[in-house]
Short mmCIF file of C-alpha atoms and ligand atoms in Angstrom, two decimals:
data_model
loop_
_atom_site.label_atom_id
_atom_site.label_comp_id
_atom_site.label_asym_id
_atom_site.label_seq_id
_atom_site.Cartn_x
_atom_site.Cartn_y
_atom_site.Cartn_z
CA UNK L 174 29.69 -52.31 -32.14
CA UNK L 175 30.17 -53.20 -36.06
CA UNK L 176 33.23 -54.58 -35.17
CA UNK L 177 31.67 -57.29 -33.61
CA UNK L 178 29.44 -58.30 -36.58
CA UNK L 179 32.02 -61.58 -37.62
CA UNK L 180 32.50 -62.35 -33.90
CA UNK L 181 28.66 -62.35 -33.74
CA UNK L 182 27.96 -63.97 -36.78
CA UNK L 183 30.65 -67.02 -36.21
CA UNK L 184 28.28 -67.39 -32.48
CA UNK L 185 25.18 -67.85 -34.96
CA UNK L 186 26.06 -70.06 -37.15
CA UNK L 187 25.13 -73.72 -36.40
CA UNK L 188 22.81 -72.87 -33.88
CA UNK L 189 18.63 -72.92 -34.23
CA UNK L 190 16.92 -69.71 -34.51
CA UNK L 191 15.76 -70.56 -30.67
CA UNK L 192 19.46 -70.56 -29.92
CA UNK L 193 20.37 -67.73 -31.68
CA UNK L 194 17.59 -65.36 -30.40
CA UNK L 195 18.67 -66.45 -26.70
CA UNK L 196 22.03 -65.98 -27.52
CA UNK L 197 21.64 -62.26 -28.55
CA UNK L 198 18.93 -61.40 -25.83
CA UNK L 199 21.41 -62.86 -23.26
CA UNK L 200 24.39 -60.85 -25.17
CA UNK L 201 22.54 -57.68 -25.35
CA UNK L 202 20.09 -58.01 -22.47
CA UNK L 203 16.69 -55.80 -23.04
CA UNK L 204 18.15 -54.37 -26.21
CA UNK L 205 16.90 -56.99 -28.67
CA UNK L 206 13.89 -56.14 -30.03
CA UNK L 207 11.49 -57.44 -32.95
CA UNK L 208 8.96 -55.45 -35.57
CA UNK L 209 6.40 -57.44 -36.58
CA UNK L 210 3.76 -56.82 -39.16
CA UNK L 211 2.07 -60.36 -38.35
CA UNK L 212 2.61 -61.14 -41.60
CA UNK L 213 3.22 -65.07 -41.59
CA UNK L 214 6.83 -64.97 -41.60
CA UNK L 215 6.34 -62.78 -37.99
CA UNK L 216 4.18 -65.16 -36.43
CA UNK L 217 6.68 -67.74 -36.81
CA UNK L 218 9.07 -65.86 -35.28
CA UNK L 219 6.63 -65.10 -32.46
CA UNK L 220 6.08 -68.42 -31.96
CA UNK L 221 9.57 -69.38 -31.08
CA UNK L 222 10.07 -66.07 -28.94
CA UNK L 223 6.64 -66.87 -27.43
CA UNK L 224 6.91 -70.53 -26.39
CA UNK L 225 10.58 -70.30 -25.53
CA UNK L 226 9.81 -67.15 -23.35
CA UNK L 227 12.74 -65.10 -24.72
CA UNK L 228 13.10 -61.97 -23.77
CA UNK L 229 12.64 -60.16 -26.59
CA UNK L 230 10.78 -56.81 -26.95
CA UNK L 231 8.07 -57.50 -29.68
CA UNK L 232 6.31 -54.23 -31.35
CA UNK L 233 4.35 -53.94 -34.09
CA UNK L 234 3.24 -50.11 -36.28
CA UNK L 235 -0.84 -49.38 -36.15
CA UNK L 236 -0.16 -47.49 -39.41
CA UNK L 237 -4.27 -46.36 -38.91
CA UNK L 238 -4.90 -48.02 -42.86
CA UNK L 239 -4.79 -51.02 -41.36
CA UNK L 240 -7.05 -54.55 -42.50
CA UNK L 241 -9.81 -55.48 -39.31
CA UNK L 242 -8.24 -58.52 -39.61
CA UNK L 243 -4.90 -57.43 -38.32
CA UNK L 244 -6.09 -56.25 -35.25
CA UNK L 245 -8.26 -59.28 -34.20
CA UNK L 246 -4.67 -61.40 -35.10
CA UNK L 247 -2.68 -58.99 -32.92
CA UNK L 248 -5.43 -59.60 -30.04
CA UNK L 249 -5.44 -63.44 -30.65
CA UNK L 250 -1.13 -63.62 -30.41
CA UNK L 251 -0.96 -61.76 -27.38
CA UNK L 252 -3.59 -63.94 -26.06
CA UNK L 253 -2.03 -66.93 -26.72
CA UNK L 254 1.71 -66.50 -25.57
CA UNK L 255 0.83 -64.18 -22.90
CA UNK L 256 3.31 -61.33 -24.43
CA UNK L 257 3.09 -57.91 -24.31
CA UNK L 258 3.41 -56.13 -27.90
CA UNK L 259 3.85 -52.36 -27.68
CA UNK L 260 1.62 -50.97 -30.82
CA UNK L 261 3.42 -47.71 -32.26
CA UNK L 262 1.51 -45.11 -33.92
CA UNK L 263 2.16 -42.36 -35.98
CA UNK L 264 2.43 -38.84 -35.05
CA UNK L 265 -0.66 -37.69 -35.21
CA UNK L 266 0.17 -33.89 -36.41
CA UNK L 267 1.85 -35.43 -39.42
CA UNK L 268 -0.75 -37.92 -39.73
CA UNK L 269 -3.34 -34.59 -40.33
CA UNK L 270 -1.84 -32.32 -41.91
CA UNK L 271 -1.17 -35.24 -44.55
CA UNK L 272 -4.98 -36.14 -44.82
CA UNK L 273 -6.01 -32.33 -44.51
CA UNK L 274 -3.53 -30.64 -47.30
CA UNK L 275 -3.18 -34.08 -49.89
CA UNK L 276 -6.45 -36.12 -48.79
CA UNK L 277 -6.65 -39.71 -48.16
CA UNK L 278 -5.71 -41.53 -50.98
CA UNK L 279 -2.79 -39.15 -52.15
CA UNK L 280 -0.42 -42.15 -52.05
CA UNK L 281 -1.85 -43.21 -55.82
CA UNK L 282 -0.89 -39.97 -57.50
CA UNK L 283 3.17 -39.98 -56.95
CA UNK L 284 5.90 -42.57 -55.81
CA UNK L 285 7.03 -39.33 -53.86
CA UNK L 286 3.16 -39.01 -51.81
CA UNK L 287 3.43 -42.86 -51.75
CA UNK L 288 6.45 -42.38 -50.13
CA UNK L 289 5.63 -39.16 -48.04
CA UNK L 290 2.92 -41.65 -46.72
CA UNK L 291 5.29 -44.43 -46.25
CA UNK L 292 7.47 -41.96 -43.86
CA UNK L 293 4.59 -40.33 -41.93
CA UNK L 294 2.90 -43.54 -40.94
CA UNK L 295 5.53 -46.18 -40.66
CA UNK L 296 9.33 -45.27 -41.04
CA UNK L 297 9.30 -42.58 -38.69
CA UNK L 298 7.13 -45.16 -35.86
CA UNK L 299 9.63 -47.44 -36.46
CA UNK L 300 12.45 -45.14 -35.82
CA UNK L 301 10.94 -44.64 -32.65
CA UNK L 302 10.30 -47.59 -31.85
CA UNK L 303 13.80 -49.02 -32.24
CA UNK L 304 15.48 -45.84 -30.43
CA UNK L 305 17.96 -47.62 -28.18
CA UNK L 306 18.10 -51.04 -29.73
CA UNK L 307 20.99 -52.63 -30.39
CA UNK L 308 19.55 -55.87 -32.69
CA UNK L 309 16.69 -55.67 -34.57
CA UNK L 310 14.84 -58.63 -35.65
CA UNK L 311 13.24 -58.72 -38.56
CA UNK L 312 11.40 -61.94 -40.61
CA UNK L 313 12.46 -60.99 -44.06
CA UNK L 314 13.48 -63.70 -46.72
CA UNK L 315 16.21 -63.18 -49.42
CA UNK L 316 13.47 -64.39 -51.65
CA UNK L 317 10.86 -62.12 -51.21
CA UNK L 318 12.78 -59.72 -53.78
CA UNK L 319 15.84 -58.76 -55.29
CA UNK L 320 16.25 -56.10 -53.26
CA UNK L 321 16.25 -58.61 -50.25
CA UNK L 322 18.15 -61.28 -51.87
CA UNK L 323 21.34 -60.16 -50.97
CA UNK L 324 20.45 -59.73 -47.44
CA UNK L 325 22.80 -61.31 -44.38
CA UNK L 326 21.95 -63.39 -41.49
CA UNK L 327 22.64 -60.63 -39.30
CA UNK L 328 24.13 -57.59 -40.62
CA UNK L 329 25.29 -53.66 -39.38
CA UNK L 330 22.68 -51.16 -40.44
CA UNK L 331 24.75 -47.78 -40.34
CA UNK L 332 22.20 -45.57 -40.25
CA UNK L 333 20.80 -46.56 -37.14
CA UNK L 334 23.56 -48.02 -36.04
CA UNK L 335 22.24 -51.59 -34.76
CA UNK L 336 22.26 -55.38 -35.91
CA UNK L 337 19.47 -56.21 -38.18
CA UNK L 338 18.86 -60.34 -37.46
CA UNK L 339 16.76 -61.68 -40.06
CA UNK L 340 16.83 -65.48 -38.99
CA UNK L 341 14.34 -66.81 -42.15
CA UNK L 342 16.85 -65.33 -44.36
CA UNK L 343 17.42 -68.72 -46.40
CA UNK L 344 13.61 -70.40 -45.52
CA UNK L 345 11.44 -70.61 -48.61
CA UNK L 346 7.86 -69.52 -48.22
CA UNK L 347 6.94 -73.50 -48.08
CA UNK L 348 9.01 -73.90 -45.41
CA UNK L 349 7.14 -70.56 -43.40
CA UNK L 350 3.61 -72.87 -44.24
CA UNK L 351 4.70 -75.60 -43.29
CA UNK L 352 6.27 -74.25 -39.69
CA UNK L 353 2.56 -72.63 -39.35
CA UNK L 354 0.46 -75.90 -40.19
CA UNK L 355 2.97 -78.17 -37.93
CA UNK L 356 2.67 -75.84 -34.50
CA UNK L 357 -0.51 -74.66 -35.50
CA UNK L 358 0.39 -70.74 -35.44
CA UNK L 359 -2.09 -68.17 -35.67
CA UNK L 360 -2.46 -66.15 -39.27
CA UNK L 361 -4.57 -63.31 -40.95
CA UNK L 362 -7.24 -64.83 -42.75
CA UNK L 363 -6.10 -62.95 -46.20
CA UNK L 364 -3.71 -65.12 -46.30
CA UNK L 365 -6.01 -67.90 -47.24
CA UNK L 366 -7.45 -65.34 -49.83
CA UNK L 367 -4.73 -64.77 -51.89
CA UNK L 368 -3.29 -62.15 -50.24
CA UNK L 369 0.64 -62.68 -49.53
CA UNK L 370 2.13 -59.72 -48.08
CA UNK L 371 0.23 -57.91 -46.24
CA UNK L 372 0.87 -54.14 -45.77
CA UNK L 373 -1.64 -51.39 -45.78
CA UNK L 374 -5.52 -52.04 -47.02
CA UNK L 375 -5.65 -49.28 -49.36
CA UNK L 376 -2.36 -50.41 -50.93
CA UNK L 377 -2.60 -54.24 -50.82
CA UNK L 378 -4.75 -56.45 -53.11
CA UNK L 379 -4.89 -60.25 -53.73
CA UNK L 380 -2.61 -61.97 -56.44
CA UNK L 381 -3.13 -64.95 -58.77
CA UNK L 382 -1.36 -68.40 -58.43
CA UNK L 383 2.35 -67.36 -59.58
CA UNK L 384 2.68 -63.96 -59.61
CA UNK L 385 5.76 -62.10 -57.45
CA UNK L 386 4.73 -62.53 -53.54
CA UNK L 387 5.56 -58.98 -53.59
CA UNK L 388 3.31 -57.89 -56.49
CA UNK L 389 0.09 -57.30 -54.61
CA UNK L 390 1.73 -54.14 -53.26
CA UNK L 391 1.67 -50.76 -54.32
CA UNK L 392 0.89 -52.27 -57.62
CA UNK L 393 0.31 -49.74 -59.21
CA UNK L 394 4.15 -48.76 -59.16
CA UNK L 395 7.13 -49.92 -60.98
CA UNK L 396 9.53 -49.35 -58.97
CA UNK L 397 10.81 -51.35 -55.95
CA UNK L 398 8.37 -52.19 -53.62
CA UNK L 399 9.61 -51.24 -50.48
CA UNK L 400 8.29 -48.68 -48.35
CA UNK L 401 11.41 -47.59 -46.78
CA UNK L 402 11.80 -49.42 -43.32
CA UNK L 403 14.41 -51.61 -44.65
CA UNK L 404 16.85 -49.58 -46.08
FE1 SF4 F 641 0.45 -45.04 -46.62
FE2 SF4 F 641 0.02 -47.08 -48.28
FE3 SF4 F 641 2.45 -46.70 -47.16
FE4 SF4 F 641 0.35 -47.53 -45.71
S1 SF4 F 641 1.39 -48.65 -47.37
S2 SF4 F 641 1.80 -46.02 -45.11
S3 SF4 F 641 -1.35 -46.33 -46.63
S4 SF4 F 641 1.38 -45.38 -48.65
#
């Protein structure tokens, strides 16, 4: 499989994101599969997988911290491209004996509870979810951080030993707005609030004009900013 990551990559190149996500869901045929978090950078993905009818296997993690207004998005994009999205949940064992030994807020006391939490209600969904994939698509930008900056096209994740795709790898967030405004994609109303990215209520928050995208998480931390699903 790694081996074929040039071959693969050389097939990519030149071609739209509509090409390429028919080219690998024709290459690996029902083991393509995409996360989204309906964050705006998802939705434009879904809107090309949607309207183009590629087969694609879209999922999306109900961490259960989730905004209202996530749910009533996830309702309106099934709605109107007629796809199924498989919701994932945690495990709900680990999800109580989380709450009922550290509470429900324990995540603000420790990077390592932040990250305990992190694990319980989306890494290990996520693992689950892409058990048998063999390309994951994801919508992250190179520059949504430094961490993400050095990020591929489409790359070999060891660990779970699959393609990650991440076609908006070189798209600015103008060019994500202006893909929205032009085909008129549905978005979570936060967004128009001055919330960015979008993760978990308890652990998001609005940001001013100019401050890091990624700032309104966890911001009460130093440290990266990541909870762990991209590795
Ligand atoms: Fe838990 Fe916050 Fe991570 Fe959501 S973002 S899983 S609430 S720590």
């Amino acid at each position: 499989m790694k081996e074929l990551l040039n071959e693969l990559t050389n097939e990519l190149e030149g071609k739209s994101i509509e090409e390429q996500l028919s080219f690998l869901s024709n290459r690996f045929p029902g083991k393509v599969v995409f996360s989204s978090s309906l964050g705006q950078e998802d939705q434009v993905i879904t809107e090309i997988i949607g309207v183009n009818k590629i087969a694609v296997n879209i999922f999306t993690i109900d961490t259960g911290r989730l905004f209202p207004e996530l749910y009533e998005l996830t309702d309106k994009t099934r709605n109107r491209y007629k796809i199924k999205m498989d919701v994932f949940f945690p495990n709900n064992e680990d999800v109580e004996n989380l709450v009922n030994e550290k509470g429900f807020t324990s995540f603000y006391e420790s990077v390592e509870n932040r990250v305990e939490c992190c694990n319980i209600r989306k890494v290990k969904p996520l693992n689950r979810a892409l058990q048998g994939a063999k390309v994951w698509i994801t919508g992250l930008r190179g520059e949504q951080s430094l961490n993400r900056s050095s990020m591929q096209l489409l790359e070999w994740e060891e660990g779970r030993q699959l393609y990650k795709f991440n076609p908006l790898i070189n798209w600015s967030y103008n060019d994500v707005l202006a893909y929205i405004e032009k085909n008129d994609v549905p978005y979570n109303p936060l967004h128009n609030k001055g919330f960015i990215s979008i993760g978990c209520s308890p652990c998001t928050r609005a940001i001013e004009k100019g401050e890091d995208p990624r700032s309104g998480r966890w911001w009460w931390e130093t440290s990266k900013k990541e909870c762990g699903l991209h590795k």
